PDB file of C-alpha atoms in Angstrom:
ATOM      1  CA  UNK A   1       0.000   0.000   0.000  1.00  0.00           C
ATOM      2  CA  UNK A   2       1.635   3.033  -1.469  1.00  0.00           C
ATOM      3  CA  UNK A   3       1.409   6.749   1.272  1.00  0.00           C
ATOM      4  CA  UNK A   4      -1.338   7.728  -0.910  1.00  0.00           C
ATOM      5  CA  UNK A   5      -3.339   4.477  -0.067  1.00  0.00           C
ATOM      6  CA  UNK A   6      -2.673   4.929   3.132  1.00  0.00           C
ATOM      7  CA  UNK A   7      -3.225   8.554   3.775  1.00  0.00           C
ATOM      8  CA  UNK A   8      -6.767   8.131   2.249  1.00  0.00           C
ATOM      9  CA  UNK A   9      -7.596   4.968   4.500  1.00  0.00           C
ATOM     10  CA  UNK A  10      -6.656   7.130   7.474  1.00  0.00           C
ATOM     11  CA  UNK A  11      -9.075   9.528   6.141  1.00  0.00           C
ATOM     12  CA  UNK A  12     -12.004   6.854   5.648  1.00  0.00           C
ATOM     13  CA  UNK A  13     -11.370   6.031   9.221  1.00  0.00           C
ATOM     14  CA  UNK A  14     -11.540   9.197  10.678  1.00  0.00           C
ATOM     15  CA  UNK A  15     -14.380   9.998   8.657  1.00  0.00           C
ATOM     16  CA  UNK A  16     -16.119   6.594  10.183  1.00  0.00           C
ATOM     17  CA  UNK A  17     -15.347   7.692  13.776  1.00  0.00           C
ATOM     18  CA  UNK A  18     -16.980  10.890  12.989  1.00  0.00           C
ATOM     19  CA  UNK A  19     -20.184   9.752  11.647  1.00  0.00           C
ATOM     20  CA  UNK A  20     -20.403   7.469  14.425  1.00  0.00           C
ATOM     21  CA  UNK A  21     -19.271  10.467  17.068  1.00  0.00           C
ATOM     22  CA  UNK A  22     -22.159  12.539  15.053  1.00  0.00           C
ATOM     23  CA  UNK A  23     -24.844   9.745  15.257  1.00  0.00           C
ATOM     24  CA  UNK A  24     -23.658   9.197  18.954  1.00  0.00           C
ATOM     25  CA  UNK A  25     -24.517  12.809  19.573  1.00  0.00           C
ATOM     26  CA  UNK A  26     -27.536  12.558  17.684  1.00  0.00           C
ATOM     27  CA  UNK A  27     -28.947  10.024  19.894  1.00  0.00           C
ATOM     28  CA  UNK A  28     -28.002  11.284  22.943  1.00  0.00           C
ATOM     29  CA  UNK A  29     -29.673  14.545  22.289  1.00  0.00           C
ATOM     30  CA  UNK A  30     -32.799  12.861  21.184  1.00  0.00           C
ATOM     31  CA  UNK A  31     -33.081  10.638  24.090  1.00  0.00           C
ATOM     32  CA  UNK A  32     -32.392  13.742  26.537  1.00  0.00           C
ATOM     33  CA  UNK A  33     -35.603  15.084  24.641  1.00  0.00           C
ATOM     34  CA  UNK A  34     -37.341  12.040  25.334  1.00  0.00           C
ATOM     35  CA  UNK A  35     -36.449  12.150  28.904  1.00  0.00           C
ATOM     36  CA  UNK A  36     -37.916  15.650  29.166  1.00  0.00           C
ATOM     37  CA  UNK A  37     -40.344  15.686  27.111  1.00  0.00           C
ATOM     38  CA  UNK A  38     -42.182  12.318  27.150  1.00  0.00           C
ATOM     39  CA  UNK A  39     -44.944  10.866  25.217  1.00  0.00           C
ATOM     40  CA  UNK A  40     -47.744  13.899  24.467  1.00  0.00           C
ATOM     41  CA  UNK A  41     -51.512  13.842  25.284  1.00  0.00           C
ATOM     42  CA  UNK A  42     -54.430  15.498  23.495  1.00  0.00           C
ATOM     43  CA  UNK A  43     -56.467  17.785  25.463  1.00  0.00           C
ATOM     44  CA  UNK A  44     -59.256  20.429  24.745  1.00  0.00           C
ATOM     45  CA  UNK A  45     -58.598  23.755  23.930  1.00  0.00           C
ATOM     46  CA  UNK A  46     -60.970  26.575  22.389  1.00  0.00           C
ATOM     47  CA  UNK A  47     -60.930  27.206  18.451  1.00  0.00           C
ATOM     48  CA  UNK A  48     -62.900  30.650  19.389  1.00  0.00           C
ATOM     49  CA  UNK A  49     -62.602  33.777  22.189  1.00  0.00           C
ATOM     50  CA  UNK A  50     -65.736  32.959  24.386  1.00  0.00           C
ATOM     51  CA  UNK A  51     -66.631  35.604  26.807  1.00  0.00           C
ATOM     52  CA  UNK A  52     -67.292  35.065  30.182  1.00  0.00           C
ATOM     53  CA  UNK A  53     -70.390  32.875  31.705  1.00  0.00           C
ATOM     54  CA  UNK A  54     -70.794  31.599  27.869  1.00  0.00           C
ATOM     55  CA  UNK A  55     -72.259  28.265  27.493  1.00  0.00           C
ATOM     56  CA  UNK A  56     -69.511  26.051  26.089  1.00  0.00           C
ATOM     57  CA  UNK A  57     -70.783  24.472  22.596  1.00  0.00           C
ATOM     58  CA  UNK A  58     -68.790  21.314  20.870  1.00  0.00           C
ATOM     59  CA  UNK A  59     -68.037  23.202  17.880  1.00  0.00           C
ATOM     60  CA  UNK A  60     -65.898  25.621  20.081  1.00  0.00           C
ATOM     61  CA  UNK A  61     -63.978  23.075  20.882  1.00  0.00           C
ATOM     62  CA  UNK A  62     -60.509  21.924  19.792  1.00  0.00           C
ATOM     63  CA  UNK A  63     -57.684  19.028  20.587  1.00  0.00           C
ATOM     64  CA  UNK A  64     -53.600  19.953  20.699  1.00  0.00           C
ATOM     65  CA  UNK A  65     -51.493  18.166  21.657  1.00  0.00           C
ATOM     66  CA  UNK A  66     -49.282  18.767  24.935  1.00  0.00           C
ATOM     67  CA  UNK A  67     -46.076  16.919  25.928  1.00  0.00           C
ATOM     68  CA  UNK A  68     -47.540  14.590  29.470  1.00  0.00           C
ATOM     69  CA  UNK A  69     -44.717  16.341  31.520  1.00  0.00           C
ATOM     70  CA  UNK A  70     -46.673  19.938  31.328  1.00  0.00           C
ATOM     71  CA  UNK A  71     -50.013  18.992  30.986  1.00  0.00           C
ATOM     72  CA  UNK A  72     -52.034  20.915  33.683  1.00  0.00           C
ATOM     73  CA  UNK A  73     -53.333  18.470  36.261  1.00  0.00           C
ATOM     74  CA  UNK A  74     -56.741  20.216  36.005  1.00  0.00           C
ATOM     75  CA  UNK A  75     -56.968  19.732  31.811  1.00  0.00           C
ATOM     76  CA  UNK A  76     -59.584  18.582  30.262  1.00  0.00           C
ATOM     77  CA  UNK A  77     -59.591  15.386  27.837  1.00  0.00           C
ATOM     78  CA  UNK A  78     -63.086  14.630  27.176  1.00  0.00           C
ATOM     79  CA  UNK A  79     -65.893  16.851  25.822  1.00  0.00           C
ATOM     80  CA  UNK A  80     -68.682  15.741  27.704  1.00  0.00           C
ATOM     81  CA  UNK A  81     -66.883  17.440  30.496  1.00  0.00           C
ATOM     82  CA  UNK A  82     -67.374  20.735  29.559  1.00  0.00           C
ATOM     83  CA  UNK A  83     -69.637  21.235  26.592  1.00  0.00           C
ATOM     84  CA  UNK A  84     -73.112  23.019  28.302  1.00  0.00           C
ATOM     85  CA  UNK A  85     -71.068  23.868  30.881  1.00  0.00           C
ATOM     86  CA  UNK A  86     -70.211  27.787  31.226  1.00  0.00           C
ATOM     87  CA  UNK A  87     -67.290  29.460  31.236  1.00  0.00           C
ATOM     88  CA  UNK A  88     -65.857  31.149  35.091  1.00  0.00           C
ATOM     89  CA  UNK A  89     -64.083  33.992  32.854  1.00  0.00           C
ATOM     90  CA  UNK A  90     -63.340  35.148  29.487  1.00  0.00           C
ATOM     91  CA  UNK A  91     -61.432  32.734  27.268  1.00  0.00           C
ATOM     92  CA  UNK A  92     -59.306  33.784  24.142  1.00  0.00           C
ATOM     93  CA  UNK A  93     -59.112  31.128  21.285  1.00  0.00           C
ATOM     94  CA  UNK A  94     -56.159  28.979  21.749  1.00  0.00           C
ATOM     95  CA  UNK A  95     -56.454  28.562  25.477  1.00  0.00           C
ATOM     96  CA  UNK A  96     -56.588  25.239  26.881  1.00  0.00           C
ATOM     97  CA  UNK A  97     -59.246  24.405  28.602  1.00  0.00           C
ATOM     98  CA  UNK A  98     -59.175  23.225  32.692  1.00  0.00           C
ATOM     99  CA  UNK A  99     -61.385  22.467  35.377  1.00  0.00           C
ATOM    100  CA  UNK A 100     -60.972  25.340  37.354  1.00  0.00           C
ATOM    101  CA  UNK A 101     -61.803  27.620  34.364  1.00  0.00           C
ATOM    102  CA  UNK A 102     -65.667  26.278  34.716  1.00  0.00           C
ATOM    103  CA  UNK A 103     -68.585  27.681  36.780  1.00  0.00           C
ATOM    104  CA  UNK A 104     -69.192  24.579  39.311  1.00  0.00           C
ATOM    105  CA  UNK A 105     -71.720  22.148  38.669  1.00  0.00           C
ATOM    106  CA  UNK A 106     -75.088  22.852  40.129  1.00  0.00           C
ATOM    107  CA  UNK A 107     -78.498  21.238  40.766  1.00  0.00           C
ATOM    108  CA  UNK A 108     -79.892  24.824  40.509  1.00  0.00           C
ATOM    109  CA  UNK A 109     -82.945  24.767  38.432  1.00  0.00           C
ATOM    110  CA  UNK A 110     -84.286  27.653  36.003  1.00  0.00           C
ATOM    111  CA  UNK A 111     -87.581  28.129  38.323  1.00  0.00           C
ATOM    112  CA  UNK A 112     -85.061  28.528  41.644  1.00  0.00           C
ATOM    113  CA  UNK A 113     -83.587  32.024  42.612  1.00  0.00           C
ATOM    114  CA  UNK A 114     -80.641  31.262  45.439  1.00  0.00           C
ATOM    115  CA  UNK A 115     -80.636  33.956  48.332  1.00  0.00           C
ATOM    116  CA  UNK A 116     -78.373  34.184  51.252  1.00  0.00           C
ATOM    117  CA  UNK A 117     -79.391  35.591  54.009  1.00  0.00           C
ATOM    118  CA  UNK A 118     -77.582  36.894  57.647  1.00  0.00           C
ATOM    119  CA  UNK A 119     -79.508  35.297  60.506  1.00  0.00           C
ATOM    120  CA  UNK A 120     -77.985  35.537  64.057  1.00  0.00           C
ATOM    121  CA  UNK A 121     -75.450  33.118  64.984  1.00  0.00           C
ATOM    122  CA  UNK A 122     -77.699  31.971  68.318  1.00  0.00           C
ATOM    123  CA  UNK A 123     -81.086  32.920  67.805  1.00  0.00           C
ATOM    124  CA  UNK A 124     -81.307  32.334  64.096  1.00  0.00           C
ATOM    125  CA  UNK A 125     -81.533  28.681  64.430  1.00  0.00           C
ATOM    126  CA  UNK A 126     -78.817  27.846  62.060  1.00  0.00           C
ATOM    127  CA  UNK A 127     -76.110  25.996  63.662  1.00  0.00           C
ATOM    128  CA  UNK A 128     -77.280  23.219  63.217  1.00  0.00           C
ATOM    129  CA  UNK A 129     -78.162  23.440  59.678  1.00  0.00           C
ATOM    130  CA  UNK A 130     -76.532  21.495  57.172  1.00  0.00           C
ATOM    131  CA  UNK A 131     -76.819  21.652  52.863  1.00  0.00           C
ATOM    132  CA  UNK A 132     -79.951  19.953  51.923  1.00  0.00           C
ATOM    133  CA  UNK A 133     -81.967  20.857  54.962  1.00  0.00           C
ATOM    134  CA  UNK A 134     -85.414  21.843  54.589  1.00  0.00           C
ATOM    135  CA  UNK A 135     -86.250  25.377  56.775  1.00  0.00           C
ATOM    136  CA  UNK A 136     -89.042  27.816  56.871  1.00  0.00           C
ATOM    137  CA  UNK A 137     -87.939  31.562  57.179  1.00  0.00           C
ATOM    138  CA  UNK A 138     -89.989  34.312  59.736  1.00  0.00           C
ATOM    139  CA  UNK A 139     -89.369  37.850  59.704  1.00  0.00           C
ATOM    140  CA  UNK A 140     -90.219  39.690  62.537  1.00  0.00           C
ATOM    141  CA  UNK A 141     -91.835  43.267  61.851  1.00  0.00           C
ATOM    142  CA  UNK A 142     -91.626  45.907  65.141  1.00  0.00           C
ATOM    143  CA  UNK A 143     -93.267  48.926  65.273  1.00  0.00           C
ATOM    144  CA  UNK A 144     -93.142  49.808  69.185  1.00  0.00           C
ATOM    145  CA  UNK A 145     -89.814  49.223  70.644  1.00  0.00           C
ATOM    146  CA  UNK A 146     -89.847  46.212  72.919  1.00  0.00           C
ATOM    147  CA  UNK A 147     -92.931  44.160  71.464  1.00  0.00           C
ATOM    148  CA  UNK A 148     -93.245  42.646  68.174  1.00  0.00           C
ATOM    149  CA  UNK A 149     -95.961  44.009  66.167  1.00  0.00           C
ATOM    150  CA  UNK A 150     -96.469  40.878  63.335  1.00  0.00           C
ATOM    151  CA  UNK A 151     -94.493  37.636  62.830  1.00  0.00           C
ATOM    152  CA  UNK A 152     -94.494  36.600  59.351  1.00  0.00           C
ATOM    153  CA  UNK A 153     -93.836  32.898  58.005  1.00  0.00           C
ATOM    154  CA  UNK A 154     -91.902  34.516  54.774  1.00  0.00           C
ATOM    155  CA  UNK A 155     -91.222  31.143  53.343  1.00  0.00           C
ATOM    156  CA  UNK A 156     -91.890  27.422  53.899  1.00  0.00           C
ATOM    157  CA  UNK A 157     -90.286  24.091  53.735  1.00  0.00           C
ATOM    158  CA  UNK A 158     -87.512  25.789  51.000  1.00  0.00           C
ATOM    159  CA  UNK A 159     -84.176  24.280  50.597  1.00  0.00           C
ATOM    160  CA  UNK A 160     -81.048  25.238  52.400  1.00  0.00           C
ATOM    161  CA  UNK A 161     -78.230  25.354  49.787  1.00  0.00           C
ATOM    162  CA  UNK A 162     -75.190  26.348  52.082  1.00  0.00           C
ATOM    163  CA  UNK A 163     -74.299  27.524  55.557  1.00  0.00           C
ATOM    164  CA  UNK A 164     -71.134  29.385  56.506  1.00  0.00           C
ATOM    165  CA  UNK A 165     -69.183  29.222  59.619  1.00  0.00           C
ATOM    166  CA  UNK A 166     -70.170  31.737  62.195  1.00  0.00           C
ATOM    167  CA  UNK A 167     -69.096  35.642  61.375  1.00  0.00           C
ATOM    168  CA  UNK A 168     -68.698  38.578  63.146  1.00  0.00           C
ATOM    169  CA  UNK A 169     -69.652  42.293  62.063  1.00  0.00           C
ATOM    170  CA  UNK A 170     -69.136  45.563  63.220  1.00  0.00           C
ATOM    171  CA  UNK A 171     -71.365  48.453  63.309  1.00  0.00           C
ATOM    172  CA  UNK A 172     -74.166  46.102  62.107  1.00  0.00           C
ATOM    173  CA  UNK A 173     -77.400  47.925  61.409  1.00  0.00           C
ATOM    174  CA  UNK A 174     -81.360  46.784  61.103  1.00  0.00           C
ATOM    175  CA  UNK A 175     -84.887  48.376  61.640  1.00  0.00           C
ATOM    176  CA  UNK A 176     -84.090  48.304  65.178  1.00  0.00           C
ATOM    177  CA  UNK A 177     -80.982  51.140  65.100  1.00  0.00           C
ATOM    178  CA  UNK A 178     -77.261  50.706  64.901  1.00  0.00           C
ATOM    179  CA  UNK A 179     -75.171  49.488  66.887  1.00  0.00           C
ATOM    180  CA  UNK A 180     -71.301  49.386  67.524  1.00  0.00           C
ATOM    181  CA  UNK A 181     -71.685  46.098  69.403  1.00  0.00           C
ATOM    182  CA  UNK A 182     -70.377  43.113  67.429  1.00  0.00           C
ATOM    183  CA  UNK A 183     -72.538  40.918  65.477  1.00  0.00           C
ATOM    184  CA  UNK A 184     -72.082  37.394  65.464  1.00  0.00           C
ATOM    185  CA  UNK A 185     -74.029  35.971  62.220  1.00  0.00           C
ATOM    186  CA  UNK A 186     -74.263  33.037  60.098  1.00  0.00           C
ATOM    187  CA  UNK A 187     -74.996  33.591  56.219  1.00  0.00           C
ATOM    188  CA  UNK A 188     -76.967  30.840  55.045  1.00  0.00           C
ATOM    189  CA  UNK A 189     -78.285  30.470  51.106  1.00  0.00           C
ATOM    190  CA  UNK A 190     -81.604  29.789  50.409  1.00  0.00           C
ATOM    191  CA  UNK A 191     -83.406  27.651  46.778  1.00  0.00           C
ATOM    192  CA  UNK A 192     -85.999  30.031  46.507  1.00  0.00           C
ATOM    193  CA  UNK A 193     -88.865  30.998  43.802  1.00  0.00           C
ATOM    194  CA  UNK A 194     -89.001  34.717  42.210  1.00  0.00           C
ATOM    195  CA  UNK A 195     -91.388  35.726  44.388  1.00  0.00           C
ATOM    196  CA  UNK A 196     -90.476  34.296  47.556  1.00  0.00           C
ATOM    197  CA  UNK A 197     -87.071  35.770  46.732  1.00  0.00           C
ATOM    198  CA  UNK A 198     -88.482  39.805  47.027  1.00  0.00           C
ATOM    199  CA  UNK A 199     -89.812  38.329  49.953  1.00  0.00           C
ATOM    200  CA  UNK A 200     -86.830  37.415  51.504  1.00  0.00           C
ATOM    201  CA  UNK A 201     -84.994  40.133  50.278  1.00  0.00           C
ATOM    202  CA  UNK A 202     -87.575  43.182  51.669  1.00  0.00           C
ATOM    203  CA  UNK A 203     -87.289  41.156  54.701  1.00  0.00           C
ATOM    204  CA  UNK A 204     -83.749  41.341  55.119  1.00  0.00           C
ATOM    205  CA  UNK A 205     -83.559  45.139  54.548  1.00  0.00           C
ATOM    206  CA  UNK A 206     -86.801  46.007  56.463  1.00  0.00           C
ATOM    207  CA  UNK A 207     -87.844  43.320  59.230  1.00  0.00           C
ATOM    208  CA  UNK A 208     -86.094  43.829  63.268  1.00  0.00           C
ATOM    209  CA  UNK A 209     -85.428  39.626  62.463  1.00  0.00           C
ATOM    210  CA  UNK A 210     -84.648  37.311  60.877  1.00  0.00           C
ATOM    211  CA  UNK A 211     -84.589  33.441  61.318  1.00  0.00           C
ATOM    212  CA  UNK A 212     -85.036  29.979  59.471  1.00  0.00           C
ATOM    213  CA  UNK A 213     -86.540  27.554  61.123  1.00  0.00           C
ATOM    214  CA  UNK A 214     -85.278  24.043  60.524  1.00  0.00           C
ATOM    215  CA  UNK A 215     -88.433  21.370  59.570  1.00  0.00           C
ATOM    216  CA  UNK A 216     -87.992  17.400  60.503  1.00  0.00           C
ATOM    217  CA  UNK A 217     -87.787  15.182  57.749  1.00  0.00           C
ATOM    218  CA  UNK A 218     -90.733  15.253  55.058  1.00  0.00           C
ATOM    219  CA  UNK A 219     -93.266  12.657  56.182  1.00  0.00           C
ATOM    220  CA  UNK A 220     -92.635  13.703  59.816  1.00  0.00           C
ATOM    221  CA  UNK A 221     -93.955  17.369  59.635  1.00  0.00           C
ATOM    222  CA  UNK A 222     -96.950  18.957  61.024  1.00  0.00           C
ATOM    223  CA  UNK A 223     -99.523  20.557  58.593  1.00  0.00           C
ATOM    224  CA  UNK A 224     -98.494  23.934  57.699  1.00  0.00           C
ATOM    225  CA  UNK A 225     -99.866  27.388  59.616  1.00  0.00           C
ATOM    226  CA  UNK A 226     -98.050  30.544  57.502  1.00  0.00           C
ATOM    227  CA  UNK A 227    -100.546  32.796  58.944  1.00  0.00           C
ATOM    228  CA  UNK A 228     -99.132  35.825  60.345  1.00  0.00           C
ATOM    229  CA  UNK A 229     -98.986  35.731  64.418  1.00  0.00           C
ATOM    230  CA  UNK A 230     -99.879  39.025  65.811  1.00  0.00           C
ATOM    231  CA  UNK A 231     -99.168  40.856  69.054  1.00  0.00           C
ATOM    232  CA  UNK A 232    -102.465  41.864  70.112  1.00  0.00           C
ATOM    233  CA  UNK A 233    -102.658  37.840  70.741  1.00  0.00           C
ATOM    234  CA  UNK A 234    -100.074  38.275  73.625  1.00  0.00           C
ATOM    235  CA  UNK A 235    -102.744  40.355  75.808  1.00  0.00           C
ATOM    236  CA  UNK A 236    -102.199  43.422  77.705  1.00  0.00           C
ATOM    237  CA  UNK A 237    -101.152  46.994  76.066  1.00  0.00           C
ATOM    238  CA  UNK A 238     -98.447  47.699  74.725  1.00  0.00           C
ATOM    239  CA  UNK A 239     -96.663  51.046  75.771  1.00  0.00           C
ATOM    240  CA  UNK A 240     -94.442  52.592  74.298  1.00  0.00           C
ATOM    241  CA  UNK A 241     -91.021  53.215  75.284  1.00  0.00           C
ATOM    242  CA  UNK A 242     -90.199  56.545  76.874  1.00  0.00           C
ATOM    243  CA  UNK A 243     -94.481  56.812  77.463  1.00  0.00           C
ATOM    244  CA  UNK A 244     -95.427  57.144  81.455  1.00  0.00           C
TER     245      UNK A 244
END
């Protein structure tokens, strides 16, 4: 083998060793991507901007794909998840779509307005309330201070959607004055109808009281009375105060 054999067998060689350096590289690089990246997963994302509170139709709906490493743990894979469902807050088109982008799930229906309502924290009657209990609600209308002109059964056997843990306010005001004294409350949401809502509502803003009632199971309960009770049942005459 003459030195130009040679020299051009050294260069084959080298040129070998760097193809396999190259493909060696190569491979490395890939699997590193592998390692970070991982297999991909479709999930749902919007085609279209959808403004807040929209109802989510299946033609706004899209699939990309995302690697399985950064996919949110909240994403959404399967349509029947979200599509009548409404949007929490306004979605530009792109955005993939997760759980905690969706107004809850409800078993409100369209005939039921939900209310809450402050009623005291001891008198009220609702600590022992629970979601799902069944309540009436009286209001409590005063004219002369000291004696209750007119209790009022505002609403009866109505659903009790949530109660919250017990609350203080300050400078807390009703028909009766205002006070600086604390206020220890508990809010507590009502399933109510339209009209029972204004109801409700006028009572909140206008009556000296306010309490539910908690009913025993249905089956168990006494015929309703929603008659108004009135103080001229108590007896005697009522004076007013500051009168000799």
């Amino acid at each position: 083998m003459n030195p130009r054999q040679r020299r051009g067998m050294v260069l084959i060689i080298i040129a070998v060793l760097g193809a396999i350096g190259v493909f060696a590289g190569v491979s490395s690089y890939v699997s590193n991507i592998n390692t970070q990246v991982g297999s991909k997963v479709a999930v749902l994302a919007l085609n279209k901007s959808r403004a807040a509170f929209a109802v989510i139709r299946q033609s706004d709906l899209t699939t990309v794909e995302v690697p399985k490493r950064w996919v949110d743990p909240h994403a959404i894979t399967d349509a029947s998840e979200v599509v009548g469902h409404r949007l929490a807050i306004g979605i530009s088109a792109g955005s993939t779509l997760t759980s905690d982008l969706l107004v809850p799930p409800t078993d409100q229906t369209r005939h039921e307005r939900f209310i809450t309502i402050k009623v005291d924290a001891v008198t009220g009657g609702a600590t022992t309330l629970r979601a799902g209990d069944a309540v009436d609600a009286y209001a409590v209308y005063a004219d002369v201070e000291g004696l209750s002109k007119q209790v009022r059964v505002l609403v009866h056997d109505v659903k009790v959607v949530t109660v919250s843990s017990p609350q203080t306010e300050q400078n807390s005001s009703s028909a009766k004055g205002t006070s600086s004294a604390p206020a220890n409350f508990i809010a507590v949401t009502l399933a109510l109808t339209a009209q029972d809502s204004l109801a409700v509502t006028y009572a909140a803003a206008f009556a000296a009281d306010l309490r539910v009632v908690k009913l025993p199971p249905v089956g168990e309960q006494d015929p309703s009375t929603d008659g108004p009770y009135d103080a001229n049942k108590l007896g005697g005459k009522a004076v007013p105060e500051g009168s000799k």
